[in-house]
Short mmCIF file of N, CA and C in Angstrom, two decimals:
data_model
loop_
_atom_site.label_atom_id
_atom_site.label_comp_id
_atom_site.label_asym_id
_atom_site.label_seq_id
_atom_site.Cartn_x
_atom_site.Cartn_y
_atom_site.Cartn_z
N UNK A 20 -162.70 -56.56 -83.73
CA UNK A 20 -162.01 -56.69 -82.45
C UNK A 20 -161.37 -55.36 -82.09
N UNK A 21 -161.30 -54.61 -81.08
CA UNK A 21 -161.05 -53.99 -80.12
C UNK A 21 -159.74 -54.21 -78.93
N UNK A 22 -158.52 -53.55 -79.64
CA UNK A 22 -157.66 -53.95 -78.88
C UNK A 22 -157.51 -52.63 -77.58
N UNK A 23 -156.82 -52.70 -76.30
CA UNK A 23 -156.50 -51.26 -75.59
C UNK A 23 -155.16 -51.64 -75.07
N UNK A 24 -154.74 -50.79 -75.04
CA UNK A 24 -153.14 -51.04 -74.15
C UNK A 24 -152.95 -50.01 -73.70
N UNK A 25 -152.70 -50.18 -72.11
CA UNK A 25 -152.14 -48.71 -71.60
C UNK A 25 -150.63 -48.62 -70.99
N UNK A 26 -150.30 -47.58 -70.79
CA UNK A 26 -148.73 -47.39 -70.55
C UNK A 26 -149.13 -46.32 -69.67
N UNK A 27 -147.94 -45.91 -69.14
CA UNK A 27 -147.34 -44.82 -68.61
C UNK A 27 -147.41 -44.58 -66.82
N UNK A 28 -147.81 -46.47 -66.48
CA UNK A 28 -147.78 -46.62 -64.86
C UNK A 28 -146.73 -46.34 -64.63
N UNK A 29 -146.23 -46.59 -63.05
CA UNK A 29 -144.67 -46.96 -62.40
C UNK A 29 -144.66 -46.09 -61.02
N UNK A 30 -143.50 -46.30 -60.81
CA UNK A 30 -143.05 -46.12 -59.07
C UNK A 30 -143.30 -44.38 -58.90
N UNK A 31 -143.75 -43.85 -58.13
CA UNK A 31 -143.92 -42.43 -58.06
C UNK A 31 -143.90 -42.18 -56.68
N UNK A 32 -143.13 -40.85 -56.18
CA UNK A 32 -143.46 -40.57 -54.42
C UNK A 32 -145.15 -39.93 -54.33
N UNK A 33 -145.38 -40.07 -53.08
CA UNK A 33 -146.63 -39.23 -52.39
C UNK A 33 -146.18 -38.02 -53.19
N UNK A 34 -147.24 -37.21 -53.97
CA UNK A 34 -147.13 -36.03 -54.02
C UNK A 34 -146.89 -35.28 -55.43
N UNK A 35 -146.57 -36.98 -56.07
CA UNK A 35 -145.84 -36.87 -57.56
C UNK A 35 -146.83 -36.72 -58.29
N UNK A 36 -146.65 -37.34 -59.74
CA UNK A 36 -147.68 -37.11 -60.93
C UNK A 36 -147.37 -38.35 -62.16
N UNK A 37 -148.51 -38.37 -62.49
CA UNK A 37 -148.60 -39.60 -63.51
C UNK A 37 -149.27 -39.53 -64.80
N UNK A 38 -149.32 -39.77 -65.87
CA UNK A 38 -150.00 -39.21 -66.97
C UNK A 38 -150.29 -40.66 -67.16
N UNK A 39 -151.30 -41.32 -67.62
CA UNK A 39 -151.56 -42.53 -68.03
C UNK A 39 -152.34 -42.51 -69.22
N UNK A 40 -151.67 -43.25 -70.33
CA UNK A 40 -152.04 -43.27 -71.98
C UNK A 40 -153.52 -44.86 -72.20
N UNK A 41 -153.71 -45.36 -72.53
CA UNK A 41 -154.80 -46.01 -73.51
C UNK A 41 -154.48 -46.07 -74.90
N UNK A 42 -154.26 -46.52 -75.54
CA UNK A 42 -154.56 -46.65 -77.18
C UNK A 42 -155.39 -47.54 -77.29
N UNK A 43 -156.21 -47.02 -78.74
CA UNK A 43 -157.32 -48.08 -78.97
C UNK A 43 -156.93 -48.45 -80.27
N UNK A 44 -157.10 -49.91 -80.94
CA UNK A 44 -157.12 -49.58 -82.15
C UNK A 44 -157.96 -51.20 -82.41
N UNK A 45 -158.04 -51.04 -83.84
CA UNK A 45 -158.92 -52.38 -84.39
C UNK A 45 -159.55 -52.04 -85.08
N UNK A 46 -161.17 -52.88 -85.36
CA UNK A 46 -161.84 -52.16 -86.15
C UNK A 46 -162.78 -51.43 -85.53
N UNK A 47 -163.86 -50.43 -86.35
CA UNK A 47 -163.89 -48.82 -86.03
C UNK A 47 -165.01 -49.71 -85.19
N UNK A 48 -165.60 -49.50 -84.08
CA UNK A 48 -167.32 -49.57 -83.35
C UNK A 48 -167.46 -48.39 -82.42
N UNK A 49 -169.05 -48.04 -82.57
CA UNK A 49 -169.33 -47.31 -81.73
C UNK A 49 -168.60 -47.13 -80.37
N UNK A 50 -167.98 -46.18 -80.11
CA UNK A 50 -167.97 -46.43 -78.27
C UNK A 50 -168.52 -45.26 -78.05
N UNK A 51 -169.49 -45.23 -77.12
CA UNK A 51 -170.30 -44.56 -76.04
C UNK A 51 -169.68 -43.87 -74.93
N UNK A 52 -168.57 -44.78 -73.92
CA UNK A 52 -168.05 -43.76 -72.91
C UNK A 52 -166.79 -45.02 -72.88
N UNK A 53 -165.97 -44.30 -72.65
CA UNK A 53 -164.46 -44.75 -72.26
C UNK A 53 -164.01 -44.60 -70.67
N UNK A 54 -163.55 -45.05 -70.22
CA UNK A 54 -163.08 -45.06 -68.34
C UNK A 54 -161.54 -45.97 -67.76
N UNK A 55 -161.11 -45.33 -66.69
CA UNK A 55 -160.43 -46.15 -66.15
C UNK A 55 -161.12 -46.64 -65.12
N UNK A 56 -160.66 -47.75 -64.78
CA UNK A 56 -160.70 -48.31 -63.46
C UNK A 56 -159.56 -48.85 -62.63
N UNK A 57 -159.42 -49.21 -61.55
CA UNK A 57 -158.43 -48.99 -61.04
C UNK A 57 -159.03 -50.53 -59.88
N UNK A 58 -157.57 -51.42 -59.58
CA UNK A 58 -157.46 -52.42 -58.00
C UNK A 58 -156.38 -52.56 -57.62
N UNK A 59 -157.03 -52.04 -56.36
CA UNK A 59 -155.54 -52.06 -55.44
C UNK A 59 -155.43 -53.84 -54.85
N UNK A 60 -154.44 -53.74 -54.68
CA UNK A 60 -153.97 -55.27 -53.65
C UNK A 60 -155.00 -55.84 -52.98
N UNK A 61 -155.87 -56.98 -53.56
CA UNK A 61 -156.68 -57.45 -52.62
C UNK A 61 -158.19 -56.41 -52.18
N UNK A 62 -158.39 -56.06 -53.44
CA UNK A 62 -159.47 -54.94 -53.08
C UNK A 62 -159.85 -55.36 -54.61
N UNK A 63 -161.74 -54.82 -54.66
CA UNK A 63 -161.76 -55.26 -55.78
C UNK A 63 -161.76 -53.82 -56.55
N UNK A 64 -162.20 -54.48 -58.28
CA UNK A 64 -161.75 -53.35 -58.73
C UNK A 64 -163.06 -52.15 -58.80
N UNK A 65 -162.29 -50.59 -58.64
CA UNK A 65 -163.08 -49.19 -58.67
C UNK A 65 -162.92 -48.60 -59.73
N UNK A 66 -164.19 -47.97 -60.23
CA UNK A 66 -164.37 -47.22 -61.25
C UNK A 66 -163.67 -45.93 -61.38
N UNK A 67 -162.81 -45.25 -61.56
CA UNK A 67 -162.43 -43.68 -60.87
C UNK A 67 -162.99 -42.52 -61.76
N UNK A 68 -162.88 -43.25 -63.16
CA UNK A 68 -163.04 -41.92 -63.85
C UNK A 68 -163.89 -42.25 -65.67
N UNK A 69 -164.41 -41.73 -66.08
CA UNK A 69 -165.59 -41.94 -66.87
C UNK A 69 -165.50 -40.49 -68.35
N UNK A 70 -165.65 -40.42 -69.09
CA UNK A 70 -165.60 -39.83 -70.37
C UNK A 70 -166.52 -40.48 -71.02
N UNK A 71 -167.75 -39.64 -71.63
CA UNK A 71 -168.44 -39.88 -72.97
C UNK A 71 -168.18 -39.63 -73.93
N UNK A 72 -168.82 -39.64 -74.89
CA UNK A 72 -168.27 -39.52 -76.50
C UNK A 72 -168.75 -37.92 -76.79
N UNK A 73 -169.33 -36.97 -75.89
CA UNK A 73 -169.59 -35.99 -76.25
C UNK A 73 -168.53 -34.72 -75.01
N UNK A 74 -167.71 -35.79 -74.13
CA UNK A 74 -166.81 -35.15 -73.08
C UNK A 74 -167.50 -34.54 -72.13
N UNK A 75 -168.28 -35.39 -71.37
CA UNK A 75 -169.05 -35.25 -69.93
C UNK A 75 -168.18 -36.56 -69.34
N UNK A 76 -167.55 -35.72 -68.17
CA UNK A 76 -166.88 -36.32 -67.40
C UNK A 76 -167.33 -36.64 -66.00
N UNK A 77 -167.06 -37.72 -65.48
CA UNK A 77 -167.21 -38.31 -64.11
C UNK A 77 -166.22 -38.61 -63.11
N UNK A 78 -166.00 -38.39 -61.61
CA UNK A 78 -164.91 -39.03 -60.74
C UNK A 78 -165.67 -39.90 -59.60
N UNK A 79 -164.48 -40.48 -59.15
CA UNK A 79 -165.41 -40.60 -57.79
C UNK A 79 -164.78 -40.10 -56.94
N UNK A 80 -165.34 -39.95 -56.02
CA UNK A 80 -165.04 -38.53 -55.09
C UNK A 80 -163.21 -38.60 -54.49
N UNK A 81 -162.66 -39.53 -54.36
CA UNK A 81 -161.79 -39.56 -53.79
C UNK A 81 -160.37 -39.40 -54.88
N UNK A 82 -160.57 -39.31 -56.07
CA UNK A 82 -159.68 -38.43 -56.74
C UNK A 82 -160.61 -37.36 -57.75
N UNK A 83 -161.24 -36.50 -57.46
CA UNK A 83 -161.94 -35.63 -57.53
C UNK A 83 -160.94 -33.95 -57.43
N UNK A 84 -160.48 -33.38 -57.99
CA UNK A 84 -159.08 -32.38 -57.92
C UNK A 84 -157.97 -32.52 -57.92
N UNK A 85 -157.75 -34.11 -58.42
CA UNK A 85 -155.89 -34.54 -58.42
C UNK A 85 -156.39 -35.40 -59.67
N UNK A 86 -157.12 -35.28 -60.20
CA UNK A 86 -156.97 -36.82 -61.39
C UNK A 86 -157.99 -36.05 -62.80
N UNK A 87 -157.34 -35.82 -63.40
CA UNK A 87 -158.68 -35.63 -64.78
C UNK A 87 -158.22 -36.73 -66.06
N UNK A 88 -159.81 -37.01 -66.29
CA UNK A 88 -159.89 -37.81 -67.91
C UNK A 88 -159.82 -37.21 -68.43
N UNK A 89 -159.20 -37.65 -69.80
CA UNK A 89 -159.37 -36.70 -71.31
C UNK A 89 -159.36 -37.97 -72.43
N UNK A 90 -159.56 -37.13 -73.69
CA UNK A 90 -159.33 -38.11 -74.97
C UNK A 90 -160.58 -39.45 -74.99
N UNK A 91 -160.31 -39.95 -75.59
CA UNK A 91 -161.74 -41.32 -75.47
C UNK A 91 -162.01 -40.85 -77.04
N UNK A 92 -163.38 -41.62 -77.21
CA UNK A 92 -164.14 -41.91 -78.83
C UNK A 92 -164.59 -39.96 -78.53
N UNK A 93 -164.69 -39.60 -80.14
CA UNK A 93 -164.45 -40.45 -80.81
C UNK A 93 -162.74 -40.45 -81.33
N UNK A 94 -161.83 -40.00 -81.00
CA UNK A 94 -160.74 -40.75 -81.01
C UNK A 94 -160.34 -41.76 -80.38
N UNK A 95 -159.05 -41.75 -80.82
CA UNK A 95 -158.13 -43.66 -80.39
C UNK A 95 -157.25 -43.54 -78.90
N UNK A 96 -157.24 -42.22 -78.28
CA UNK A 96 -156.22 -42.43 -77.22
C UNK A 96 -157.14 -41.65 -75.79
N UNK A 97 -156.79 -42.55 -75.09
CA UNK A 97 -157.72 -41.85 -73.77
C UNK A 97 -156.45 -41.94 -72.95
N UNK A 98 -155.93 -40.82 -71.96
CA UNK A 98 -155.47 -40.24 -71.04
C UNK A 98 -156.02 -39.72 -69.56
N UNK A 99 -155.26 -40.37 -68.41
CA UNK A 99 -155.62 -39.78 -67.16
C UNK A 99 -154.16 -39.11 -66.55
N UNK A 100 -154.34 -37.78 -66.65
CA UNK A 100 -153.34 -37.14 -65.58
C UNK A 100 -153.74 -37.11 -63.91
N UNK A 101 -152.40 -38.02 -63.31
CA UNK A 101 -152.70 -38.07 -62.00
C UNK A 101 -151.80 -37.21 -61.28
N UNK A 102 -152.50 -36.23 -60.12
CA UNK A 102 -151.70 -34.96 -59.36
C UNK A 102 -152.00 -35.47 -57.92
N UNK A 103 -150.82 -34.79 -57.53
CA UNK A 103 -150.65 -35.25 -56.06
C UNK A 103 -151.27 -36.29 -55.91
N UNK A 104 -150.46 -37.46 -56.19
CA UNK A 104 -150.99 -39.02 -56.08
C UNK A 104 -150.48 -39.05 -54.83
N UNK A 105 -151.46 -40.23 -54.36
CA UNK A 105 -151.61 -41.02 -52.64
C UNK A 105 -151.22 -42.22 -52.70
N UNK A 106 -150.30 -43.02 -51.75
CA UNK A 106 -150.41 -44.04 -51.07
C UNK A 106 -151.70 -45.40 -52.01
N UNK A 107 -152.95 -44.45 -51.40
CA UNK A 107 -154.09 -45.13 -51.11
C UNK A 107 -154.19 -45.34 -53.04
N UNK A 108 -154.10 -44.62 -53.93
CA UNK A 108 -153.57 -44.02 -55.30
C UNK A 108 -153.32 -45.76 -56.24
N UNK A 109 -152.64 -46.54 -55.19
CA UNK A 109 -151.76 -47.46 -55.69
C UNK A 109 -152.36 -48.53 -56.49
N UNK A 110 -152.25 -49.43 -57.51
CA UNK A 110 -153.37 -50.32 -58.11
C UNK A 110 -152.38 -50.37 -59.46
N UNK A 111 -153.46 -51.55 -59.74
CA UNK A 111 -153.49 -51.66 -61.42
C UNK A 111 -154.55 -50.92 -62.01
N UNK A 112 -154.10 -50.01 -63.04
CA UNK A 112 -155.14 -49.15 -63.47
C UNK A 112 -155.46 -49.80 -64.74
N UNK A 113 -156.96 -49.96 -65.34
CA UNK A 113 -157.26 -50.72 -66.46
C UNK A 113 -158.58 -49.14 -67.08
N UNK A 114 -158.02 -49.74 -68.44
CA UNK A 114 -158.50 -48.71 -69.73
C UNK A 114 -159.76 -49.47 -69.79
N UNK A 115 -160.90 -49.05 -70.02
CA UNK A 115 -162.40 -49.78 -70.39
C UNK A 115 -163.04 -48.69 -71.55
N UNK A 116 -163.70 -49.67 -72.33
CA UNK A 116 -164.34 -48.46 -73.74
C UNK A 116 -165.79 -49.92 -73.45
N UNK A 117 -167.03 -48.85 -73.71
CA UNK A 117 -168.16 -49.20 -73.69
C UNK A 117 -169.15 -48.84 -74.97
N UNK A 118 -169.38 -49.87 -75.50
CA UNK A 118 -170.69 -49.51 -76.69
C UNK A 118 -171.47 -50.69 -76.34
N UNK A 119 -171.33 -51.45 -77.46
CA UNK A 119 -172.52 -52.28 -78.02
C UNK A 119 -171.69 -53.50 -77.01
N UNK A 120 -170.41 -53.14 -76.80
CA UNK A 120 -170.10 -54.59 -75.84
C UNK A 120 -168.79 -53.46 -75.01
N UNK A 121 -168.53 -54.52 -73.97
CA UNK A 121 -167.55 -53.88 -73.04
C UNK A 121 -165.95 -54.21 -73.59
N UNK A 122 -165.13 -53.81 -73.92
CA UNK A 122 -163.37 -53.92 -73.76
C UNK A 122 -162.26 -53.60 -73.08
N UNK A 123 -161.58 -54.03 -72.37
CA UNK A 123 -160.37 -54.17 -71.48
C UNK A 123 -159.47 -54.43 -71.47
N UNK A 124 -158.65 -53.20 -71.25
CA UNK A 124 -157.10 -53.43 -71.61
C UNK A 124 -156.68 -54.44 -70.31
N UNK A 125 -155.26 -54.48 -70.64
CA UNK A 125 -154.96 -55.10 -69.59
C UNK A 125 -154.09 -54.90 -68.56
N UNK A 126 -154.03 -53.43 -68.06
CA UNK A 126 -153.93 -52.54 -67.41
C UNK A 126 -152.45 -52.46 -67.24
N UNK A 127 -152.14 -50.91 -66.61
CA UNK A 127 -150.78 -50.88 -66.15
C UNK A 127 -150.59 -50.63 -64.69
N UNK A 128 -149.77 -50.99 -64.09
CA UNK A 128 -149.31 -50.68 -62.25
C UNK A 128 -148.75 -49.55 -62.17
N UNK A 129 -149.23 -48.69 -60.94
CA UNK A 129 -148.79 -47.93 -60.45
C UNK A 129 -148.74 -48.07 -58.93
N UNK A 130 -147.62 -47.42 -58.87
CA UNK A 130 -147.17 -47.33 -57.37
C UNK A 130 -147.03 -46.47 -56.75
N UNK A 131 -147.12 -45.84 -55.65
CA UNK A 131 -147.43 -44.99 -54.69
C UNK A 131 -146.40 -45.00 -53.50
N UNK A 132 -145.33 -44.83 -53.19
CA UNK A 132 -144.84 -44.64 -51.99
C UNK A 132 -144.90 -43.79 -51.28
N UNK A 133 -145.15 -43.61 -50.00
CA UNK A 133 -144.70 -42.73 -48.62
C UNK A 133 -143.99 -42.26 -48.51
#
């Protein structure tokens, strides 16, 4: 089993910054690529950001120069630093690790004010 827990959401202005943690722990399995995803209010949930096990990274375009992945397999802690966060920014952000089966934390909130 495959546990994730992430930390380091919460209330932030337009403009601020966010570091968001993952821990993995359990027993050892392959993981292939690690990611956040992210849902805002009534929206479903978006993929934002993607890490393999060899550190080829992915965004999607709309935090693309304000948001980088790091960390993932094969270590235990995956990290997203978020810069000049938006409004639009706002969601529950959820930790995902991918191998032989999918796992999901159970995300942390962040907030975005104007």
């Amino acid at each position: 089993q495959v546990t994730l827990v992430e930390s380091g959401g919460g209330l932030v202005q337009a403009g601020g910054s966010l570091t968001l943690t993952c821990k993995r722990t359990g027993v050892a399995v392959r993981i292939n690529t690690m990611a956040w995803y992210r849902q805002a209010p009534g929206k479903q949930r978006e993929l934002v950001a993607t890490i393999s096990s060899v550190g080829g990274t992915n965004y999607v375009d709309s935090v693309k120069g304000r948001f980088t992945i790091s960390g993932g397999s094969p270590g235990n802690t995956l990290y997203l630093q978020m810069n000049n966060l938006k409004p639009e920014d706002t969601g529950v952000y959820y930790c995902q690790a991918a191998g032989g089966f999918e796992y999901w934390g159970k995300g942390t909130l962040v907030t975005v004010s104007s």
